[in-house]
Coordinates of N, CA, C and O in Angstrom, one line a residue:
M1 N 68.8 -52.2 -213.5 CA 69.3 -51.9 -212.2 C 69.2 -53.2 -211.4 O 70.1 -53.6 -210.6
R2 N 68.2 -54.1 -211.6 CA 68.1 -55.2 -210.9 C 69.0 -56.4 -211.3 O 68.9 -57.3 -210.4
S3 N 69.6 -56.4 -212.4 CA 70.3 -57.3 -212.9 C 71.4 -57.7 -211.8 O 71.9 -58.8 -211.7
W4 N 72.2 -56.6 -211.3 CA 73.1 -56.7 -210.5 C 72.8 -57.4 -209.2 O 73.5 -58.4 -208.6
A5 N 71.6 -57.1 -208.8 CA 71.1 -57.6 -207.7 C 70.6 -59.1 -207.9 O 71.0 -59.9 -206.7
R6 N 70.2 -59.5 -209.0 CA 69.9 -60.9 -209.2 C 71.1 -61.9 -209.1 O 71.2 -63.0 -208.6
R7 N 72.2 -61.2 -209.8 CA 73.5 -61.9 -209.8 C 74.1 -62.1 -208.3 O 74.7 -63.0 -208.0
L8 N 74.0 -61.0 -207.5 CA 74.3 -61.1 -206.2 C 73.6 -62.0 -205.4 O 74.2 -62.7 -204.5
L9 N 72.2 -61.9 -205.6 CA 71.5 -62.9 -205.0 C 71.7 -64.5 -205.1 O 71.8 -65.2 -204.3
V10 N 72.0 -64.8 -206.4 CA 72.4 -66.0 -206.8 C 73.7 -66.3 -206.0 O 73.9 -67.3 -205.5
L11 N 74.7 -65.5 -206.1 CA 75.8 -65.6 -205.3 C 75.7 -65.8 -203.8 O 76.2 -66.8 -203.1
A12 N 74.9 -65.0 -203.2 CA 74.6 -65.2 -201.9 C 73.9 -66.5 -201.4 O 74.2 -67.2 -200.5
V13 N 72.9 -66.9 -202.3 CA 72.2 -68.3 -202.0 C 73.3 -69.3 -202.3 O 73.3 -70.3 -201.3
L14 N 74.2 -69.3 -203.1 CA 75.2 -70.4 -203.3 C 76.1 -70.4 -202.2 O 76.5 -71.5 -201.4
A15 N 76.5 -69.2 -201.6 CA 77.3 -69.0 -200.5 C 76.7 -69.7 -199.1 O 77.3 -70.4 -198.4
V16 N 75.3 -69.5 -198.8 CA 74.7 -69.8 -197.8 C 74.6 -71.5 -198.0 O 74.8 -72.2 -197.0
L17 N 74.3 -72.1 -199.2 CA 74.4 -73.5 -199.3 C 75.8 -74.0 -199.0 O 75.9 -75.2 -198.5
A18 N 76.7 -73.4 -199.5 CA 78.2 -74.0 -199.2 C 78.5 -73.8 -197.8 O 79.1 -74.9 -197.3
L19 N 78.0 -72.9 -196.9 CA 78.3 -73.0 -195.7 C 77.4 -73.8 -194.8 O 77.9 -74.4 -193.8
T20 N 76.2 -74.3 -195.3 CA 75.3 -74.9 -194.5 C 75.0 -76.4 -194.8 O 74.5 -77.1 -194.0
L21 N 75.8 -76.7 -195.9 CA 75.3 -78.1 -196.4 C 76.6 -79.0 -196.6 O 76.7 -80.0 -197.3
R22 N 77.4 -78.8 -195.4 CA 78.5 -79.6 -195.3 C 78.2 -80.8 -194.4 O 77.6 -80.6 -193.3
P23 N 78.6 -82.1 -194.9 CA 78.2 -83.2 -193.9 C 78.8 -83.1 -192.5 O 79.8 -82.5 -192.3
G24 N 78.0 -83.7 -191.6 CA 78.5 -83.7 -190.2 C 78.5 -85.2 -189.6 O 78.5 -85.9 -190.4
H25 N 78.6 -85.2 -188.3 CA 78.8 -86.6 -187.8 C 77.8 -86.8 -186.7 O 77.7 -88.1 -186.1
L26 N 76.5 -86.1 -186.7 CA 75.5 -86.4 -185.9 C 74.6 -87.4 -186.5 O 74.5 -87.6 -187.7
S27 N 73.7 -88.2 -185.6 CA 72.8 -89.2 -186.3 C 71.6 -88.9 -185.6 O 71.3 -88.4 -184.5
P28 N 70.5 -89.2 -186.3 CA 69.1 -89.0 -185.8 C 68.8 -90.0 -184.6 O 69.5 -91.1 -184.6
P29 N 68.2 -89.6 -183.6 CA 67.4 -88.2 -183.6 C 68.2 -87.2 -182.7 O 67.6 -86.2 -182.5
E30 N 69.4 -87.4 -182.5 CA 70.0 -86.5 -181.6 C 70.4 -85.2 -182.3 O 70.6 -84.1 -181.7
N31 N 70.3 -85.1 -183.6 CA 70.4 -83.9 -184.4 C 69.3 -83.1 -184.7 O 69.2 -82.2 -185.6
L32 N 68.1 -83.3 -184.0 CA 66.8 -82.8 -184.4 C 66.3 -82.0 -183.1 O 66.2 -82.7 -182.0
N33 N 65.9 -80.9 -183.3 CA 65.3 -79.9 -182.3 C 64.1 -79.3 -183.0 O 64.2 -78.6 -183.9
L34 N 62.9 -79.7 -182.5 CA 61.6 -79.1 -183.0 C 60.9 -78.2 -182.1 O 59.8 -77.9 -182.2
V35 N 61.7 -77.9 -180.9 CA 61.0 -77.2 -179.9 C 61.4 -75.6 -180.1 O 62.6 -75.4 -180.0
P36 N 60.3 -74.8 -180.5 CA 60.8 -73.5 -180.8 C 61.6 -72.7 -179.5 O 61.0 -72.8 -178.6
L37 N 62.6 -72.0 -179.7 CA 63.3 -71.2 -178.9 C 64.1 -71.9 -177.9 O 65.0 -71.3 -177.3
A38 N 64.0 -73.3 -177.9 CA 65.0 -74.3 -177.0 C 66.4 -73.9 -177.3 O 67.2 -73.9 -176.4
G39 N 66.8 -74.2 -178.5 CA 68.1 -74.0 -178.9 C 68.6 -72.5 -178.7 O 69.7 -72.4 -178.3
I40 N 67.8 -71.6 -178.9 CA 68.4 -70.2 -178.7 C 68.6 -70.0 -177.3 O 69.5 -69.5 -176.8
V41 N 67.7 -70.5 -176.4 CA 67.8 -70.3 -174.9 C 69.0 -71.1 -174.4 O 70.0 -70.8 -173.6
D42 N 69.2 -72.3 -175.0 CA 70.3 -73.2 -174.8 C 71.7 -72.5 -174.9 O 72.5 -72.5 -174.2
E43 N 71.8 -71.9 -176.2 CA 72.9 -71.3 -176.7 C 73.2 -70.0 -175.7 O 74.3 -69.6 -175.3
A44 N 72.2 -69.3 -175.4 CA 72.4 -68.1 -174.5 C 72.8 -68.4 -173.1 O 73.5 -67.7 -172.6
V45 N 72.4 -69.5 -172.6 CA 72.9 -69.9 -171.1 C 73.9 -70.8 -171.0 O 74.3 -71.3 -170.0
N46 N 74.4 -71.3 -172.2 CA 75.6 -72.1 -172.2 C 76.8 -71.6 -171.5 O 77.0 -70.3 -171.5
V47 N 77.5 -72.6 -171.0 CA 78.8 -72.2 -170.3 C 79.6 -71.3 -171.4 O 80.3 -70.4 -170.8
N48 N 79.6 -71.7 -172.5 CA 80.3 -71.0 -173.5 C 79.5 -70.0 -174.2 O 79.5 -70.0 -175.3
G49 N 78.7 -69.2 -173.4 CA 77.7 -68.2 -173.8 C 78.2 -67.6 -175.1 O 77.5 -67.4 -175.9
P50 N 79.2 -67.0 -175.1 CA 79.8 -66.0 -176.3 C 79.6 -66.9 -177.5 O 79.2 -66.4 -178.5
I51 N 80.1 -68.3 -177.5 CA 80.0 -69.0 -178.8 C 78.6 -69.2 -179.2 O 78.4 -69.4 -180.3
G52 N 77.9 -69.7 -178.1 CA 76.3 -70.0 -178.4 C 75.8 -68.8 -179.0 O 74.9 -68.7 -180.0
M53 N 76.0 -67.5 -178.5 CA 75.2 -66.4 -179.0 C 75.8 -66.1 -180.4 O 75.1 -65.6 -181.2
L54 N 77.1 -66.4 -180.6 CA 77.6 -66.2 -181.9 C 76.9 -67.0 -183.0 O 76.6 -66.6 -184.1
N55 N 76.6 -68.3 -182.7 CA 75.7 -69.0 -183.4 C 74.4 -68.6 -183.8 O 73.9 -68.5 -185.0
N56 N 73.7 -67.9 -182.7 CA 72.3 -67.3 -183.0 C 72.4 -65.9 -184.0 O 71.9 -65.9 -184.7
V57 N 73.5 -65.2 -183.5 CA 73.6 -64.0 -184.3 C 74.2 -64.5 -185.7 O 73.8 -63.8 -186.8
G58 N 75.0 -65.3 -185.9 CA 75.5 -66.0 -187.1 C 74.1 -66.5 -188.1 O 74.2 -66.1 -189.3
N59 N 73.3 -67.2 -187.5 CA 72.0 -67.5 -188.2 C 71.4 -66.4 -188.6 O 70.6 -66.6 -189.8
I60 N 71.2 -65.5 -188.1 CA 70.5 -64.1 -188.5 C 71.2 -63.4 -189.6 O 70.8 -63.1 -190.6
A61 N 72.5 -63.2 -189.4 CA 73.5 -62.5 -190.3 C 73.5 -63.2 -191.6 O 73.6 -62.4 -192.7
L62 N 73.5 -64.4 -191.6 CA 73.6 -65.3 -192.8 C 72.5 -64.9 -193.8 O 72.6 -65.1 -195.0
F63 N 71.3 -64.7 -193.3 CA 70.2 -64.4 -194.3 C 70.0 -62.8 -194.5 O 69.0 -62.6 -195.4
V64 N 70.6 -62.1 -193.7 CA 70.4 -60.7 -194.1 C 70.7 -60.2 -195.5 O 70.0 -59.5 -196.2
P65 N 71.8 -60.6 -196.2 CA 72.0 -60.2 -197.4 C 70.9 -60.9 -198.3 O 70.5 -60.2 -199.6
L66 N 70.6 -62.1 -198.2 CA 69.5 -62.7 -199.0 C 68.2 -61.8 -199.0 O 67.5 -61.6 -200.0
G67 N 67.7 -61.4 -197.7 CA 66.5 -60.5 -197.7 C 66.7 -59.2 -198.3 O 65.8 -58.7 -199.0
F68 N 68.0 -58.8 -198.2 CA 68.1 -57.3 -198.8 C 68.1 -57.6 -200.3 O 67.2 -56.7 -201.1
L69 N 68.8 -58.4 -201.0 CA 69.0 -58.7 -202.3 C 67.6 -59.1 -202.9 O 67.1 -58.7 -204.0
A70 N 66.9 -60.0 -202.2 CA 65.6 -60.5 -202.7 C 64.5 -59.6 -202.8 O 63.8 -59.3 -203.6
H71 N 64.6 -58.5 -201.9 CA 63.7 -57.4 -201.8 C 64.0 -56.4 -203.2 O 63.0 -56.0 -203.6
V72 N 65.1 -56.3 -203.2 CA 65.6 -55.4 -204.4 C 65.2 -56.1 -205.5 O 64.5 -55.4 -206.7
V73 N 65.3 -57.4 -205.8 CA 64.8 -58.1 -207.0 C 63.2 -58.2 -207.2 O 62.9 -58.0 -208.3
T74 N 62.7 -58.6 -206.2 CA 61.3 -58.9 -206.2 C 60.3 -57.6 -205.9 O 59.1 -57.7 -206.1
R75 N 60.9 -56.8 -204.7 CA 59.8 -55.7 -204.3 C 58.7 -56.3 -203.5 O 57.8 -55.5 -203.1
S76 N 58.7 -57.4 -203.2 CA 57.5 -58.2 -202.5 C 58.0 -58.6 -201.0 O 58.8 -59.7 -201.0
K77 N 57.6 -57.9 -200.1 CA 58.0 -58.4 -198.8 C 57.5 -59.8 -198.3 O 58.3 -60.7 -197.9
A78 N 56.2 -60.2 -198.8 CA 55.8 -61.5 -198.4 C 56.5 -62.5 -199.2 O 56.9 -63.5 -198.4
A79 N 56.9 -62.3 -200.4 CA 57.7 -63.3 -201.0 C 59.0 -63.5 -200.4 O 59.5 -64.6 -200.4
V80 N 59.6 -62.4 -200.1 CA 61.1 -62.4 -199.4 C 60.9 -63.2 -198.1 O 61.8 -64.2 -198.0
V81 N 60.0 -63.1 -197.4 CA 59.9 -63.8 -196.2 C 59.5 -65.2 -196.3 O 60.2 -66.1 -195.6
A82 N 58.6 -65.4 -197.1 CA 58.1 -66.8 -197.3 C 59.2 -67.6 -198.1 O 59.5 -68.8 -197.7
T83 N 59.8 -67.1 -199.0 CA 61.0 -67.7 -199.7 C 62.2 -68.0 -198.8 O 62.7 -69.2 -198.8
S84 N 62.6 -67.0 -198.1 CA 63.5 -67.1 -197.0 C 63.4 -68.4 -196.1 O 64.2 -69.2 -195.8
A85 N 62.1 -68.4 -195.6 CA 61.7 -69.3 -194.6 C 61.8 -70.8 -195.3 O 62.3 -71.8 -194.6
G86 N 61.2 -70.7 -196.5 CA 61.3 -72.0 -197.2 C 62.6 -72.6 -197.6 O 63.0 -73.8 -197.5
L87 N 63.6 -71.6 -198.0 CA 65.0 -72.1 -198.1 C 65.6 -72.6 -196.9 O 66.2 -73.6 -196.8
S88 N 65.3 -71.8 -195.8 CA 65.8 -72.3 -194.4 C 65.3 -73.5 -193.9 O 66.2 -74.5 -193.7
L89 N 64.0 -73.8 -194.3 CA 63.6 -75.2 -193.8 C 64.1 -76.2 -194.7 O 64.4 -77.3 -194.3
A90 N 64.4 -76.0 -196.1 CA 64.8 -77.0 -196.8 C 66.3 -77.4 -196.4 O 66.8 -78.4 -196.4
I91 N 67.1 -76.2 -196.1 CA 68.5 -76.5 -195.7 C 68.4 -77.3 -194.3 O 69.3 -78.3 -194.2
E92 N 67.6 -77.0 -193.5 CA 67.5 -77.8 -192.2 C 67.2 -79.1 -192.4 O 67.6 -80.1 -191.8
T93 N 66.3 -79.3 -193.3 CA 65.9 -80.7 -193.8 C 66.8 -81.6 -194.3 O 67.2 -82.8 -194.0
V94 N 67.6 -81.0 -195.2 CA 68.8 -81.7 -195.6 C 69.8 -81.9 -194.7 O 70.4 -83.1 -194.6
Q95 N 70.1 -81.0 -193.7 CA 71.1 -81.2 -192.8 C 70.7 -82.3 -191.8 O 71.7 -83.0 -191.3
Y96 N 69.5 -82.5 -191.7 CA 69.1 -83.6 -190.9 C 69.6 -85.0 -191.4 O 70.2 -85.9 -190.7
F97 N 69.7 -85.1 -192.7 CA 70.1 -86.3 -193.4 C 71.5 -86.3 -193.8 O 71.9 -87.6 -194.1
I98 N 72.1 -85.3 -193.6 CA 73.7 -85.4 -193.9 C 74.5 -85.3 -192.4 O 75.7 -85.1 -192.6
G99 N 73.8 -85.5 -191.4 CA 74.6 -85.6 -190.1 C 74.8 -84.4 -189.3 O 75.6 -84.1 -188.6
R100 N 74.1 -83.3 -189.8 CA 74.2 -81.9 -189.2 C 73.0 -81.8 -188.3 O 72.0 -82.4 -188.3
S101 N 73.2 -80.8 -187.5 CA 71.9 -80.4 -186.5 C 70.8 -79.7 -187.3 O 71.1 -78.8 -188.1
A102 N 69.6 -80.1 -187.0 CA 68.4 -79.6 -187.8 C 67.7 -79.0 -186.8 O 67.1 -79.7 -185.8
E103 N 67.6 -77.7 -186.8 CA 66.8 -76.9 -185.6 C 65.8 -76.0 -186.2 O 66.1 -75.1 -187.1
V104 N 64.7 -76.0 -185.6 CA 63.5 -75.1 -185.8 C 64.1 -73.5 -185.5 O 63.7 -72.8 -186.3
D105 N 64.7 -73.5 -184.6 CA 65.3 -72.2 -184.3 C 66.3 -71.4 -185.3 O 66.1 -70.3 -185.5
D106 N 66.9 -72.5 -186.1 CA 67.8 -71.9 -187.1 C 66.7 -71.2 -188.3 O 67.1 -70.4 -188.8
V107 N 65.6 -72.0 -188.4 CA 64.7 -71.5 -189.4 C 64.1 -70.2 -189.1 O 64.0 -69.1 -189.8
L108 N 63.8 -70.0 -187.6 CA 63.3 -68.7 -187.3 C 64.3 -67.7 -187.2 O 63.9 -66.5 -187.7
L109 N 65.6 -68.0 -186.8 CA 66.5 -67.1 -186.8 C 67.0 -66.4 -188.3 O 67.2 -65.4 -188.6
N110 N 67.0 -67.5 -189.3 CA 67.3 -67.2 -190.6 C 66.3 -66.3 -191.2 O 66.7 -65.4 -192.0
T111 N 65.0 -66.6 -190.9 CA 63.9 -65.9 -191.4 C 63.9 -64.5 -190.8 O 63.6 -63.4 -191.6
L112 N 64.4 -64.3 -189.6 CA 64.4 -63.1 -188.9 C 65.4 -62.1 -189.8 O 65.3 -61.0 -190.0
G113 N 66.6 -62.9 -189.8 CA 67.7 -62.2 -190.7 C 67.4 -61.8 -192.1 O 67.5 -60.7 -192.4
A114 N 66.5 -62.6 -192.8 CA 66.1 -62.0 -194.1 C 65.0 -61.0 -193.9 O 65.1 -59.8 -194.6
A115 N 64.2 -61.0 -192.9 CA 63.1 -59.9 -192.6 C 64.1 -58.5 -192.3 O 63.7 -57.5 -192.9
L116 N 65.1 -58.8 -191.6 CA 65.9 -57.6 -191.1 C 66.7 -56.9 -192.6 O 66.8 -55.7 -192.8
G117 N 67.0 -57.8 -193.4 CA 67.5 -57.5 -194.6 C 66.6 -56.7 -195.7 O 66.8 -55.8 -196.1
L118 N 65.3 -57.1 -195.6 CA 64.5 -56.4 -196.4 C 64.1 -55.1 -195.7 O 63.8 -54.1 -196.4
V119 N 63.9 -55.0 -194.5 CA 63.8 -53.7 -193.8 C 64.7 -52.8 -194.3 O 64.6 -51.6 -194.5
L120 N 66.1 -53.3 -194.2 CA 67.3 -52.4 -194.6 C 67.3 -52.1 -196.1 O 67.4 -50.8 -196.3
A121 N 66.7 -52.9 -196.9 CA 66.6 -52.6 -198.4 C 65.5 -51.5 -198.4 O 65.6 -50.5 -199.2
T122 N 64.4 -51.5 -197.7 CA 63.3 -50.5 -197.9 C 63.8 -49.2 -197.5 O 63.5 -48.2 -198.0
R123 N 64.6 -49.2 -196.4 CA 65.0 -48.1 -195.8 C 66.3 -47.3 -196.8 O 66.2 -46.1 -197.1
V124 N 67.0 -48.1 -197.4 CA 68.0 -47.6 -198.3 C 67.2 -47.0 -199.5 O 67.6 -46.0 -200.1
A125 N 66.4 -47.8 -199.9 CA 65.5 -47.3 -201.1 C 64.7 -46.0 -200.8 O 64.7 -45.1 -201.6
A126 N 64.2 -45.8 -199.7 CA 63.5 -44.7 -199.2 C 64.4 -43.5 -199.2 O 64.1 -42.4 -199.5
K127 N 65.6 -43.7 -198.5 CA 66.6 -42.7 -198.5 C 67.0 -42.2 -199.9 O 67.4 -41.0 -199.9
A128 N 67.2 -43.2 -200.8 CA 67.6 -42.8 -202.1 C 66.6 -42.1 -202.8 O 67.0 -41.2 -203.7
R129 N 65.4 -42.1 -202.4 CA 64.3 -41.2 -203.1 C 64.2 -39.9 -202.6 O 63.7 -39.1 -203.2
V130 N 64.7 -39.8 -201.5 CA 64.6 -38.3 -200.8 C 65.7 -37.5 -201.3 O 66.8 -37.8 -201.2
P131 N 65.2 -36.4 -201.9 CA 66.2 -35.5 -202.4 C 67.0 -34.8 -201.3 O 66.5 -34.5 -200.2
S132 N 68.3 -34.9 -201.6 CA 69.2 -34.2 -200.6 C 69.1 -32.6 -200.7 O 68.9 -32.0 -201.6
A133 N 69.1 -32.1 -199.4 CA 69.1 -30.5 -199.3 C 70.4 -29.8 -199.5 O 71.3 -30.3 -199.3

């Protein structure tokens, strides 16, 4: 049963990498934010608020499938959260060097998305185990 989840997890990781590792035009240090929550707040109060919030929600949504599938594959909550945070940190580090924005908030939001995915996976699994009346 987990082989389908492994394959989907690999595809999901490749999709995340394809979406996040395109070169940009920013240069250091303007592309670096290491102040937790600063970018999230800036996006929320931006004149173009809906676009900023879409960025925040998108960073969460991007990792929900990873958290869901990784939990199906590993069944380890700690491993899912730690690996997702590590992957996000690696992506942000690469983004810094390829002219993209590197944000600590993206790591926080991506990790939150993975955690939500694993919560969803545990609920789906629990529901599947409950016999229907």
